[in-house]
Tab-separated table of C-alpha atoms in Angstrom:
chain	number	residue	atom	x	y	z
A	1	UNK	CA	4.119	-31.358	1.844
A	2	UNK	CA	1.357	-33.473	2.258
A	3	UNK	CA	-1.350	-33.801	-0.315
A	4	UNK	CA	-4.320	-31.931	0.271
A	5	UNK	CA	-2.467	-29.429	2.060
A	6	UNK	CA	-2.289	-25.671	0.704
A	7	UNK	CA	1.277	-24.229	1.455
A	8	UNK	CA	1.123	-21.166	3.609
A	9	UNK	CA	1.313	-18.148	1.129
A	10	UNK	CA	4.808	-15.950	1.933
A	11	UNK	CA	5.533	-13.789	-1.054
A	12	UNK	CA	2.438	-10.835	-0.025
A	13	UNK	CA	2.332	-8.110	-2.304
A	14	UNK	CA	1.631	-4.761	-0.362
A	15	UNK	CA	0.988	-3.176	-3.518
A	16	UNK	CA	-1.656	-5.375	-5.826
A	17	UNK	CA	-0.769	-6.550	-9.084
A	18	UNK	CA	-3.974	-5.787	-10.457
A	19	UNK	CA	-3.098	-1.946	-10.143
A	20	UNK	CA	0.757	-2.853	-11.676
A	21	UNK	CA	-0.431	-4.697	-14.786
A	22	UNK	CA	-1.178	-1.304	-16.312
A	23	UNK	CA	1.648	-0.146	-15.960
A	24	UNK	CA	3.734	-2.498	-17.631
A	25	UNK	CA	5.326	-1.801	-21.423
A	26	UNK	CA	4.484	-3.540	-24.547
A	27	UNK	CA	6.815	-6.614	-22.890
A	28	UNK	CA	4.343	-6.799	-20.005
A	29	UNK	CA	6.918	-5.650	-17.413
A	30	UNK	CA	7.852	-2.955	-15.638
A	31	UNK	CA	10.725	-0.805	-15.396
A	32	UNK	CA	11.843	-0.909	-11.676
A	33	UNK	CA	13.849	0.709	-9.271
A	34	UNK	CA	14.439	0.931	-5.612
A	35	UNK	CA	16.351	2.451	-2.800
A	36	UNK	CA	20.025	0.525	-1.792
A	37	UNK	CA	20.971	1.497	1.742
A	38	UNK	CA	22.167	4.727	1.092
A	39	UNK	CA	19.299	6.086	0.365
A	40	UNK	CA	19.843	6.458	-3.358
A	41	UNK	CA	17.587	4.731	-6.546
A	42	UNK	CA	19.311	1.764	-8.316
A	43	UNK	CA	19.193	1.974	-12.382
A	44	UNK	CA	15.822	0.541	-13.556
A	45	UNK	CA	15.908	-2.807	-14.619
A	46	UNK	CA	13.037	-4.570	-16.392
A	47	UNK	CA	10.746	-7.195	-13.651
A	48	UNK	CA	7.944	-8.916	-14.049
A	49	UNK	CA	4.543	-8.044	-11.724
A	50	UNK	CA	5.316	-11.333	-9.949
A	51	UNK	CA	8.627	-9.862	-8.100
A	52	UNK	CA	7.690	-6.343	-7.592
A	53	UNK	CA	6.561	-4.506	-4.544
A	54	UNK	CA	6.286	-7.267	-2.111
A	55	UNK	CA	7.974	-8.725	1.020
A	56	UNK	CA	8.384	-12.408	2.089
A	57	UNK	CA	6.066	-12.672	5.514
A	58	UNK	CA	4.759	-9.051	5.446
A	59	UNK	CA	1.380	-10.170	6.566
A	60	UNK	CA	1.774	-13.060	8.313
A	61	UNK	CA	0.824	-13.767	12.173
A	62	UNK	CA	0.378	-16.247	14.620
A	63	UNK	CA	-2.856	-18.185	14.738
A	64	UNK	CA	-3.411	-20.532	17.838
A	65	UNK	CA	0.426	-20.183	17.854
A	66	UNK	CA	1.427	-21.118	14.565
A	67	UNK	CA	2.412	-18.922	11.534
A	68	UNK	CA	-0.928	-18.202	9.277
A	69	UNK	CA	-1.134	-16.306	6.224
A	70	UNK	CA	-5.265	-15.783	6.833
A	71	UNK	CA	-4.593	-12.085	6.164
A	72	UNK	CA	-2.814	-12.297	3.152
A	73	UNK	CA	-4.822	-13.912	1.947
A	74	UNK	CA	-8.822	-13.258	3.455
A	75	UNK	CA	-8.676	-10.060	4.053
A	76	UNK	CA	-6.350	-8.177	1.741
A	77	UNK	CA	-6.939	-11.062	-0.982
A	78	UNK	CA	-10.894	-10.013	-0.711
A	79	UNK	CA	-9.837	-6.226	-1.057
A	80	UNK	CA	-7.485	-6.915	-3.944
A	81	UNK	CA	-10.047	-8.867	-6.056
A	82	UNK	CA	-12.547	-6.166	-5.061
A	83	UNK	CA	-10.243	-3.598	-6.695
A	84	UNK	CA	-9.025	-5.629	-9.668
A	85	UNK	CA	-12.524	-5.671	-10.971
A	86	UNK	CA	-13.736	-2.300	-9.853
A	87	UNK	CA	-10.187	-1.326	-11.752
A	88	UNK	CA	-11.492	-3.041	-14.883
A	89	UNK	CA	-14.866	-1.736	-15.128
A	90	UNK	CA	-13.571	1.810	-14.614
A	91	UNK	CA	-10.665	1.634	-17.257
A	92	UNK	CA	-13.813	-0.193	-19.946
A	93	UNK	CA	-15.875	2.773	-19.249
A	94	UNK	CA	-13.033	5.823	-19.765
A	95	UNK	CA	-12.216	3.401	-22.878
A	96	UNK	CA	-15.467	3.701	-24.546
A	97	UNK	CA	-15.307	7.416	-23.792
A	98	UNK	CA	-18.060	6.919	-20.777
A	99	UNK	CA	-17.608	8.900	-17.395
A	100	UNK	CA	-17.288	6.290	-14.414
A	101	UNK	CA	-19.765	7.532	-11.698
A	102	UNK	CA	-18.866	6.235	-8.252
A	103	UNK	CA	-21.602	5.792	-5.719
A	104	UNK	CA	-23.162	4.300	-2.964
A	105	UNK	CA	-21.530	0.850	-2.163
A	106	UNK	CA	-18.896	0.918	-4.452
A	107	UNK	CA	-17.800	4.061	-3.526
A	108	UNK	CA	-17.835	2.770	0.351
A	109	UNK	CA	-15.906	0.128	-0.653
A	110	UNK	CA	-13.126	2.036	-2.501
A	111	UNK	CA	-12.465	4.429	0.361
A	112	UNK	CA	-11.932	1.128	2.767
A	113	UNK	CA	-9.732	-0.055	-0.268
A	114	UNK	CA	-7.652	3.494	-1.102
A	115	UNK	CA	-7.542	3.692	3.265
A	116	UNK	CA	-6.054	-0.071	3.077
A	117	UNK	CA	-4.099	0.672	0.368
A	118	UNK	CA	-1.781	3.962	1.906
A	119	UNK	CA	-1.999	1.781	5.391
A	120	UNK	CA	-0.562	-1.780	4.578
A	121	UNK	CA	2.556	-0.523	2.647
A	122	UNK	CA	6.131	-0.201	4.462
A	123	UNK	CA	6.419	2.964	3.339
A	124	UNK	CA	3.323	3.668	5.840
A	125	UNK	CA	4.683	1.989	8.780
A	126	UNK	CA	8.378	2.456	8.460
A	127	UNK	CA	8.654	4.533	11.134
A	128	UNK	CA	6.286	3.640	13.065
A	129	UNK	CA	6.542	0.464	13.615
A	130	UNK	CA	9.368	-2.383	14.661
A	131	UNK	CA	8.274	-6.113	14.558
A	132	UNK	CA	11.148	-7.103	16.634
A	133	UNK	CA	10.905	-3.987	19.416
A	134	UNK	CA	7.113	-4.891	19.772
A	135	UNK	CA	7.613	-8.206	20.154
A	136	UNK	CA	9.714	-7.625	23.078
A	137	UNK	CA	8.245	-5.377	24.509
A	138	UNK	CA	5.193	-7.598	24.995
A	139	UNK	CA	7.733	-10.243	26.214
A	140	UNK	CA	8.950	-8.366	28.835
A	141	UNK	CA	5.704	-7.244	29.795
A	142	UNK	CA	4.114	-11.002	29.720
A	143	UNK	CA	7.660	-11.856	32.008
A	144	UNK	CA	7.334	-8.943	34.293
A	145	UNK	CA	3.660	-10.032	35.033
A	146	UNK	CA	4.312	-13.903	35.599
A	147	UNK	CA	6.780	-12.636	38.141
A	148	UNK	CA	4.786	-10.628	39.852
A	149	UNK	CA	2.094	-13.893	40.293
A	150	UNK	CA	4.927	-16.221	41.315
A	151	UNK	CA	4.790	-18.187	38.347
A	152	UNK	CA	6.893	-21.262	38.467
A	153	UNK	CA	10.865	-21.329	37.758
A	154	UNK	CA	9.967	-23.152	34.733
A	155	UNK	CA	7.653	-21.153	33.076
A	156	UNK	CA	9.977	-17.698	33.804
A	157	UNK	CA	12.953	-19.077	32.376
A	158	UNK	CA	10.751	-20.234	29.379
A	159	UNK	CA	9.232	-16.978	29.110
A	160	UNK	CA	13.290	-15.366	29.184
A	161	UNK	CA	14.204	-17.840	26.202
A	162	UNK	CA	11.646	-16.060	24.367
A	163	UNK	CA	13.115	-12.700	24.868
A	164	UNK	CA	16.607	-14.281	23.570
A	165	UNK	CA	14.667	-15.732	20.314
A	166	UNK	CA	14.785	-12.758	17.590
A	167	UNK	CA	12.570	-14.977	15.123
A	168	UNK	CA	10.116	-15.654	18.224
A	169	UNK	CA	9.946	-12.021	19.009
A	170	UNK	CA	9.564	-11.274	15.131
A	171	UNK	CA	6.267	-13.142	14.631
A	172	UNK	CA	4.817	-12.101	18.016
A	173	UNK	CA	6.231	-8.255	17.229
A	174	UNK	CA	4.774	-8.331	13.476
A	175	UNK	CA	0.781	-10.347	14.646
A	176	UNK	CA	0.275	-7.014	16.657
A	177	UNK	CA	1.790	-4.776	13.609
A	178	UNK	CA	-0.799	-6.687	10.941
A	179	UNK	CA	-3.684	-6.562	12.899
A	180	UNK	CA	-3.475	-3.106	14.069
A	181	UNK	CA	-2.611	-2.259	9.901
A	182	UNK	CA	-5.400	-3.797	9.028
A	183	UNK	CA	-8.038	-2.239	11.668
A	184	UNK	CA	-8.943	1.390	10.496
A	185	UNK	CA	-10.518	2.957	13.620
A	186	UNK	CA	-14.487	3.980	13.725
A	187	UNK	CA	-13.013	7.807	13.292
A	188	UNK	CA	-11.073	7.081	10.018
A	189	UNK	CA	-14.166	5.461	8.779
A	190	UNK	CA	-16.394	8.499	9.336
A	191	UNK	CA	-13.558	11.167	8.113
A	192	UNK	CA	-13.241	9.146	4.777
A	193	UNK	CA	-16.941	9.287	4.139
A	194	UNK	CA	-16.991	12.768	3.150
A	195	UNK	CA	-14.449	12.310	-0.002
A	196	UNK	CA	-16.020	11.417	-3.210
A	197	UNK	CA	-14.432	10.134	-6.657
A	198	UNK	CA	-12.580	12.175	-9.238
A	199	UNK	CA	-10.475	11.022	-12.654
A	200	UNK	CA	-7.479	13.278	-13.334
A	201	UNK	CA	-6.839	11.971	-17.070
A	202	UNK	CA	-4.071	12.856	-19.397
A	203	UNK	CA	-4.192	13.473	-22.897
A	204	UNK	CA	-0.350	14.518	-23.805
A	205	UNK	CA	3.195	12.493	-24.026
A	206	UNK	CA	3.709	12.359	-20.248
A	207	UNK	CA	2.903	9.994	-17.736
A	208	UNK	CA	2.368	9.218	-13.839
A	209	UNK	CA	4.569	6.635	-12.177
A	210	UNK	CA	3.483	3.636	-9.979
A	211	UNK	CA	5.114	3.933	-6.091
A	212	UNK	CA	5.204	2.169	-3.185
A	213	UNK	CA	3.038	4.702	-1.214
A	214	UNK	CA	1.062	3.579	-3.267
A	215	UNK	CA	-1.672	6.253	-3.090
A	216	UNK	CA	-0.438	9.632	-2.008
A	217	UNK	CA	-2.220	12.040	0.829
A	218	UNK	CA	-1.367	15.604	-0.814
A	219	UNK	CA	-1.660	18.624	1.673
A	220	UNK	CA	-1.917	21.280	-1.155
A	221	UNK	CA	-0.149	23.451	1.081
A	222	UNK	CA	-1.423	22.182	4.380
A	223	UNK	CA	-0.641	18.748	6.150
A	224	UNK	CA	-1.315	15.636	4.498
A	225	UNK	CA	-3.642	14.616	7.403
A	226	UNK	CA	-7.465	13.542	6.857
A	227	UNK	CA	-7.860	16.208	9.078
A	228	UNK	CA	-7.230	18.754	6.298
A	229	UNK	CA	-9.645	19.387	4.320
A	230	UNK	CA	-7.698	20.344	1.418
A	231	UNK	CA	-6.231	17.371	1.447
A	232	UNK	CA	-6.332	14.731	-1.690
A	233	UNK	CA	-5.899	11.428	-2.298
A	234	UNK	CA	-4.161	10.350	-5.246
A	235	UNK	CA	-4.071	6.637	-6.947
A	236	UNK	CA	-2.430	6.464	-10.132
A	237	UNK	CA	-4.488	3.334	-11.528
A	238	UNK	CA	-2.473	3.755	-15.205
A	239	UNK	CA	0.143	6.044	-16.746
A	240	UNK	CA	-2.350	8.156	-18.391
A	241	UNK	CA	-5.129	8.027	-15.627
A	242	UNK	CA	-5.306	8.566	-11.751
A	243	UNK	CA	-8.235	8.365	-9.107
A	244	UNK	CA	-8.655	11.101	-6.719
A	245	UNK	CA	-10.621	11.177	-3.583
A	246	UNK	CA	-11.802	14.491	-2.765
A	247	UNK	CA	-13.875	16.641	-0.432
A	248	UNK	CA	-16.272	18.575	-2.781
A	249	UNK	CA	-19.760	19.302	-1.170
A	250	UNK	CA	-20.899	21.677	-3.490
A	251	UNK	CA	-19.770	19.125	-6.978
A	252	UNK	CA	-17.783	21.837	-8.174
A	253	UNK	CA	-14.744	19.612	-9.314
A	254	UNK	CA	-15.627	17.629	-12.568
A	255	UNK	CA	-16.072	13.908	-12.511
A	256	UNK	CA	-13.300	13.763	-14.853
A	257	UNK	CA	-10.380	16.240	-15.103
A	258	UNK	CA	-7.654	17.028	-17.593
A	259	UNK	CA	-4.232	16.206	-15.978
A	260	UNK	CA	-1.758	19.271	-16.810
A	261	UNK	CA	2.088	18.312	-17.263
A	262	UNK	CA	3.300	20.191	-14.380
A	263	UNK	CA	1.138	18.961	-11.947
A	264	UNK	CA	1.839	15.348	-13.477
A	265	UNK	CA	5.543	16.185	-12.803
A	266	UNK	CA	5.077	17.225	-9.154
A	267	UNK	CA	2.295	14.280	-8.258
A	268	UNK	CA	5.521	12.019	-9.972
A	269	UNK	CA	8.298	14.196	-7.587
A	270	UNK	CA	5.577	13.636	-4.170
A	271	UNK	CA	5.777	9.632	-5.036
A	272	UNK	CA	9.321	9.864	-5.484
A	273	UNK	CA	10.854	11.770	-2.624
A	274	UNK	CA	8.256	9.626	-0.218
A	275	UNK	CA	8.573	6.116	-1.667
A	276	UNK	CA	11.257	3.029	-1.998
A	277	UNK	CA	10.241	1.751	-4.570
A	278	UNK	CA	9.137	2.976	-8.110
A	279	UNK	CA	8.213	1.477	-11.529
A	280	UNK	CA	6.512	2.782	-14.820
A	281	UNK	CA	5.704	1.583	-18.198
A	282	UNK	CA	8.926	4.257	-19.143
A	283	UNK	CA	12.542	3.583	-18.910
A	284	UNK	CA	13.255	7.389	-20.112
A	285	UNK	CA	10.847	8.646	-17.770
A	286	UNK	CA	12.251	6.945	-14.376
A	287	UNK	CA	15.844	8.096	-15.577
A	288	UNK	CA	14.457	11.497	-15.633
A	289	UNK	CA	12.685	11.478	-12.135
A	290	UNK	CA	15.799	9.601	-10.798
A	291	UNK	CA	18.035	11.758	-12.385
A	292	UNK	CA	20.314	9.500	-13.628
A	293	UNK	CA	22.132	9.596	-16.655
């Protein structure tokens, strides 16, 4: 590598390691566990922040047709440093026995960051979205269109290489996927202004988890669509402490709220049964939620 010359990032974390860190055990890792291919958890093993929850290329496009890792790092790099901070201040205040009181920008800004948050993880997009299929299928398109103008024999039999070229159709496939994750639409934007801030804290022996959904839409008996209006947004942002986004017009629900151990135990079962990958400050307490022995 030359000097001077920063090396494109690849390792993107799609869940922050500022909202891990408190998480981790009195080593300063984290018990982890993930889905193998049949579906099932593997036994937790202890990892550091560094090598959890994260994917090699997850972010990166094509930029004037070379790989870039601009998004990685501008935009989700801004939105992570945002949040490490606004983490920080919040955990300092509930430490000194404060209530945090989230308003006006910062409050804007953590509903783009929470939206951000469910939308950039795999768990998200995983059936949604196929880099390779949409990279072809804007291959073919591109190919069926320079026939149709009488492009040169050249040029078409380029443009069919392409359509041979996984890797080719891979970058082009996952540009489209990155931008369109991270581009909430002008409806989003509006829905999420009516939900406001709420800590659900727990003062007894058990614990949330940390998942790869990362923060979890829960229907409370309806769909898990913003459309609902029962519908909650949970972020675990410690084992003891989670952030809810809620609709409450009339400020009936407390600012902060004393976490009950069942509902801890089904918030912990949601994560589960909807994520690949889990992790908590707890070896006992995956083993229980994994069921394993």
């Amino acid at each position: 590598m030359k000097r001077g010359v920063k090396q494109r990032a690849r390792k993107h974390h799609f869940l922050p390691q500022a909202l891990q860190r408190p998480f981790c055990g009195e080593c300063g890792q984290l018990w982890y566990s993930e889905r193998n291919n049949d579906g099932l958890f593997s036994v937790p093993e202890l990892r550091n922040t560094s090598s959890t929850f994260k994917l090699r290329d997850f972010y990166t496009i094509l930029e004037n047709g070379k790989l870039s890792d601009i998004v990685e790092r501008q935009f989700y790099g801004t939105l992570d440093n945002f949040l490490a901070q606004f983490l920080n201040e919040v955990h300092d205040t509930l430490d000194k026995g404060m209530t945090p009181v989230v308003s006006g920008d910062a409050l804007s800004s953590l509903r783009r960051v929470v939206y951000h948050l469910i939308t950039r993880t795999p768990d998200f997009i995983k059936n949604q979205y196929d880099d390779v299929a949409i990279g072809r299928e804007i291959a073919e398109a591109t190919l069926s269109e320079a026939i149709k103008h009488g492009i040169s024999d050249t040029d078409i039999s380029d443009l069919r290489a392409i359509l041979g070229d996984a890797s080719g159709l891979r970058n082009m496939g996952r540009s489209v996927r990155v931008k369109a994750q991270s581009s909430p639409s002008k409806r989003v934007e509006e829905t999420l202004e009516d939900f406001v801030v709420r800590f659900a804290i727990i003062n007894g022996k058990h614990s949330f988890v940390l998942a790869s959904q990362t923060a979890y839409r829960i229907g409370n008996g309806g769909h898990n669509g913003l459309s609902n209006p029962e519908m909650e947004i949970w972020l675990p942002i410690s084992p003891k402490r989670a952030l809810v986004l809620v609709r409450d017009k009339n400020g009936k629900i407390p600012l902060i709220v004393d976490e009950p151990r069942d509902h801890v135990r089904q918030v912990n079962e949601f994560a589960i049964r909807n994520a690949e990958q889990v992790a908590s400050h707890s070896q006992t307490l995956l083993h229980s939620l994994l069921n394993l022995s």
